Short mmCIF file of C-alpha atoms in Angstrom, two decimals:
data_model
loop_
_atom_site.label_atom_id
_atom_site.label_comp_id
_atom_site.label_asym_id
_atom_site.label_seq_id
_atom_site.Cartn_x
_atom_site.Cartn_y
_atom_site.Cartn_z
CA GLN R 1 48.68 -9.94 27.40
CA THR R 2 44.88 -10.24 27.36
CA GLN R 3 44.69 -9.46 31.10
CA GLN R 4 46.87 -6.39 30.61
CA ASN R 5 44.67 -5.25 27.74
CA GLN R 6 41.56 -5.73 29.87
CA ARG R 7 43.18 -3.83 32.75
CA GLY R 8 44.15 -1.06 30.34
CA ASP R 9 40.65 -0.93 28.90
CA GLY R 10 39.24 -0.80 32.43
CA LEU R 11 41.54 2.10 33.36
CA ASP R 12 40.62 3.93 30.15
CA ASP R 13 36.94 3.40 30.93
CA LEU R 14 37.43 4.68 34.50
CA SER R 15 39.37 7.68 33.22
CA ASN R 16 36.59 8.48 30.72
CA ARG R 17 33.98 8.20 33.47
CA LEU R 18 36.01 10.50 35.75
CA ASP R 19 36.39 13.04 32.93
CA PHE R 20 32.63 12.92 32.37
CA VAL R 21 31.87 13.37 36.10
CA ARG R 22 34.42 16.21 36.29
CA GLY R 23 32.76 17.91 33.32
CA GLU R 24 29.28 17.48 34.84
CA LEU R 25 30.49 18.87 38.16
CA GLN R 26 32.07 21.89 36.48
CA GLN R 27 28.81 22.51 34.59
CA TYR R 28 26.88 22.30 37.86
CA ILE R 29 29.27 24.80 39.50
CA ASP R 30 28.97 27.16 36.52
CA ASP R 31 25.16 26.91 36.56
CA ALA R 32 25.02 27.50 40.33
CA HIS R 33 27.30 30.54 39.98
CA GLU R 34 25.11 31.94 37.20
CA LEU R 35 21.97 31.46 39.27
CA ALA R 36 23.57 33.13 42.28
CA PHE R 37 24.64 36.21 40.30
CA THR R 38 21.84 36.58 37.72
CA ASP R 39 18.48 38.28 38.11
CA ALA R 40 15.89 35.61 37.24
CA LEU R 41 13.39 37.94 35.55
CA THR R 42 15.70 39.94 33.28
CA GLY R 43 18.92 37.95 32.93
CA ALA R 44 20.92 41.00 34.06
CA GLY R 45 23.43 40.73 36.88
CA ASN R 46 21.77 40.86 40.31
CA ARG R 47 22.69 42.84 43.42
CA SER R 48 25.31 40.25 44.46
CA ALA R 49 27.01 40.54 41.07
CA TYR R 50 26.86 44.34 41.35
CA MET R 51 28.49 44.28 44.80
CA ASP R 52 31.30 42.14 43.37
CA ALA R 53 31.82 44.66 40.56
CA ILE R 54 31.89 47.51 43.09
CA LYS R 55 34.40 45.67 45.27
CA TYR R 56 36.67 45.23 42.25
CA LEU R 57 36.38 48.92 41.26
CA ASN R 58 37.06 50.10 44.81
CA SER R 59 40.24 48.02 44.88
CA GLN R 60 41.22 49.65 41.58
CA ILE R 61 40.58 53.11 43.04
CA ASP R 62 42.81 52.29 46.02
CA ASN R 63 45.71 51.18 43.83
CA THR R 64 45.42 52.90 40.45
CA ASN R 65 43.45 55.58 38.60
CA PRO R 66 40.65 53.53 36.95
CA ASP R 67 38.65 54.70 33.96
CA PHE R 68 34.94 53.99 34.39
CA SER R 69 31.46 55.51 34.41
CA LEU R 70 28.23 54.50 36.12
CA ALA R 71 24.73 54.95 34.77
CA VAL R 72 21.60 54.63 36.93
CA PHE R 73 18.22 53.81 35.35
CA ASP R 74 14.81 53.82 37.03
CA ILE R 75 11.48 52.79 35.48
CA ASN R 76 8.90 55.53 35.99
CA GLY R 77 5.49 54.63 37.39
CA LEU R 78 6.08 50.91 37.94
CA LYS R 79 3.94 50.82 41.09
CA VAL R 80 1.02 52.43 39.24
CA ALA R 81 1.51 49.97 36.37
CA ASN R 82 1.38 47.01 38.78
CA ASP R 83 -1.63 48.40 40.68
CA THR R 84 -3.60 49.36 37.56
CA TYR R 85 -2.75 46.68 35.02
CA GLY R 86 -1.33 43.83 37.11
CA TYR R 87 2.10 42.39 37.74
CA ALA R 88 2.32 40.66 34.35
CA PHE R 89 2.22 44.09 32.71
CA GLY R 90 4.71 45.43 35.27
CA ASP R 91 7.02 42.54 34.42
CA LEU R 92 6.68 43.39 30.73
CA LEU R 93 7.88 46.93 31.50
CA ILE R 94 10.84 45.59 33.50
CA ILE R 95 11.84 42.97 30.93
CA THR R 96 11.54 45.40 28.02
CA ALA R 97 13.57 48.04 29.87
CA ALA R 98 16.25 45.43 30.64
CA ASP R 99 16.38 44.33 26.99
CA VAL R 100 16.81 47.93 25.84
CA LEU R 101 19.50 48.61 28.45
CA LYS R 102 21.41 45.39 27.73
CA GLU R 103 21.51 46.34 24.07
CA ALA R 104 22.64 49.90 24.85
CA VAL R 105 25.27 49.24 27.54
CA GLY R 106 26.27 45.63 26.91
CA PHE R 107 24.80 42.54 28.54
CA GLU R 108 27.75 41.99 30.89
CA ASN R 109 27.67 45.58 32.21
CA LEU R 110 24.06 45.73 33.41
CA PHE R 111 22.83 44.98 36.94
CA ARG R 112 19.30 45.03 38.36
CA ILE R 113 19.72 46.31 41.92
CA GLY R 114 16.05 46.88 42.81
CA GLY R 115 12.53 46.26 41.55
CA ASP R 116 12.65 49.11 39.05
CA GLU R 117 16.31 50.17 39.24
CA PHE R 118 19.27 49.19 37.09
CA VAL R 119 22.92 50.22 37.12
CA ALA R 120 25.42 49.99 34.27
CA VAL R 121 29.11 49.77 35.15
CA MET R 122 31.06 50.93 32.11
CA GLU R 123 34.84 50.66 32.08
CA HIS R 124 36.83 52.83 29.64
CA THR R 125 33.76 54.91 28.82
CA SER R 126 34.02 58.71 28.77
CA LYS R 127 31.37 61.23 29.78
CA GLU R 128 30.68 61.97 26.09
CA GLU R 129 30.30 58.26 25.30
CA MET R 130 27.92 57.86 28.25
CA ASN R 131 25.79 60.73 26.93
CA ASP R 132 25.62 58.96 23.56
CA ILE R 133 24.51 55.76 25.32
CA LEU R 134 21.77 57.61 27.22
CA ARG R 135 20.49 59.12 23.96
CA LYS R 136 20.51 55.64 22.43
CA VAL R 137 18.39 54.39 25.36
CA ASP R 138 15.79 57.11 24.67
CA THR R 139 15.66 56.18 20.98
CA LYS R 140 15.27 52.47 21.70
CA ILE R 141 12.53 53.07 24.30
CA ALA R 142 10.60 55.24 21.83
CA ALA R 143 10.82 52.39 19.32
CA LYS R 144 9.49 49.88 21.88
CA ASN R 145 6.59 52.20 22.76
CA ALA R 146 5.67 52.39 19.08
CA GLU R 147 6.02 48.63 18.60
CA ILE R 148 4.46 46.95 21.67
CA GLU R 149 0.65 47.04 21.69
CA ASP R 150 0.28 47.06 25.50
CA PHE R 151 2.46 50.16 25.69
CA LYS R 152 0.17 51.92 23.20
CA THR R 153 -3.10 50.99 24.93
CA LYS R 154 -2.17 50.88 28.64
CA MET R 155 0.93 52.80 29.65
CA GLN R 156 4.16 53.71 27.91
CA LEU R 157 7.57 52.58 29.11
CA ALA R 158 9.50 55.52 30.58
CA VAL R 159 12.96 55.29 32.14
CA SER R 160 14.72 58.06 34.04
CA LYS R 161 18.48 57.97 33.73
CA GLY R 162 21.67 59.63 34.90
CA ALA R 163 25.39 59.00 34.62
CA ALA R 164 28.66 60.03 36.22
CA THR R 165 32.30 59.38 35.35
CA PHE R 166 34.93 58.57 37.98
CA THR R 167 37.26 61.46 38.73
CA LYS R 168 40.16 60.95 41.14
CA GLN R 169 39.82 64.52 42.46
CA LYS R 170 36.08 64.12 43.23
CA ASP R 171 35.59 60.47 44.09
CA ALA R 172 37.13 58.51 46.97
CA ASP R 173 35.09 55.42 46.14
CA VAL R 174 32.41 54.03 43.83
CA LYS R 175 29.64 55.19 46.17
CA SER R 176 30.58 58.78 45.36
CA VAL R 177 30.25 58.14 41.61
CA PHE R 178 26.94 56.33 42.17
CA ARG R 179 25.60 59.24 44.23
CA ARG R 180 26.32 61.71 41.42
CA ALA R 181 24.76 59.40 38.81
CA ASP R 182 21.73 58.84 41.07
CA ASN R 183 21.26 62.59 41.60
CA SER R 184 21.39 63.08 37.84
CA MET R 185 18.77 60.35 37.41
CA TYR R 186 16.45 62.07 39.93
CA ASP R 187 16.89 65.37 38.08
CA ASP R 188 15.75 63.55 34.93
CA LYS R 189 12.82 62.03 36.85
CA THR R 190 11.78 65.48 38.08
CA VAL R 191 11.67 66.75 34.50
CA TYR R 192 9.55 63.71 33.53
CA TYR R 193 7.02 64.29 36.32
CA ASN R 194 6.83 68.00 35.59
CA ILE R 195 5.39 66.95 32.24
CA HIS R 196 3.41 63.86 33.31
CA ASP R 197 0.88 63.24 36.06
CA ARG R 198 2.84 62.95 39.34
CA ARG R 199 0.36 60.35 40.58
CA GLN R 200 2.24 57.94 38.32
CA GLU R 201 5.32 58.33 40.51
CA HIS R 202 6.29 55.30 42.55
#
């Protein structure tokens, strides 16, 4: 009886250890996945995560009529900021822009696809709702410029933006939606640089 109890206790102990190792391994896998798909500076999804989202949407386009919009955001004058005030200030611009965008579009929807460029992938979001989101971004950036001392004394945060909504008649794939959103963003950038010194353009 005692031997059986000891054997049972030993098996329970082994089972507990295996459960612990399994849990640790799963945590390691989850952490590795997060590192592989997360931009280290901003915490937004990185280019790999964005490509996965695009692959999913393209499969939806092939099989159904998905409901989504894309928004493209680009920080104005980042190169000038880095050259004039240093990379720490440039990083502050990037991180602050990311924080504003995550709040406006939702953490899980934002991807950093370049040094100064972000994309939001918004499912079930109409053109009118996207316009509201873009206005919200402007309001939040204005608040950051009024709040952060470095933005008052060195250079203000400015983000050009554009959006497009998937339309079955216009768009064969996500690239087509992105192109329209990107063109809209460059139109916005042109307006910005018509007002501001074009030497700030990156």
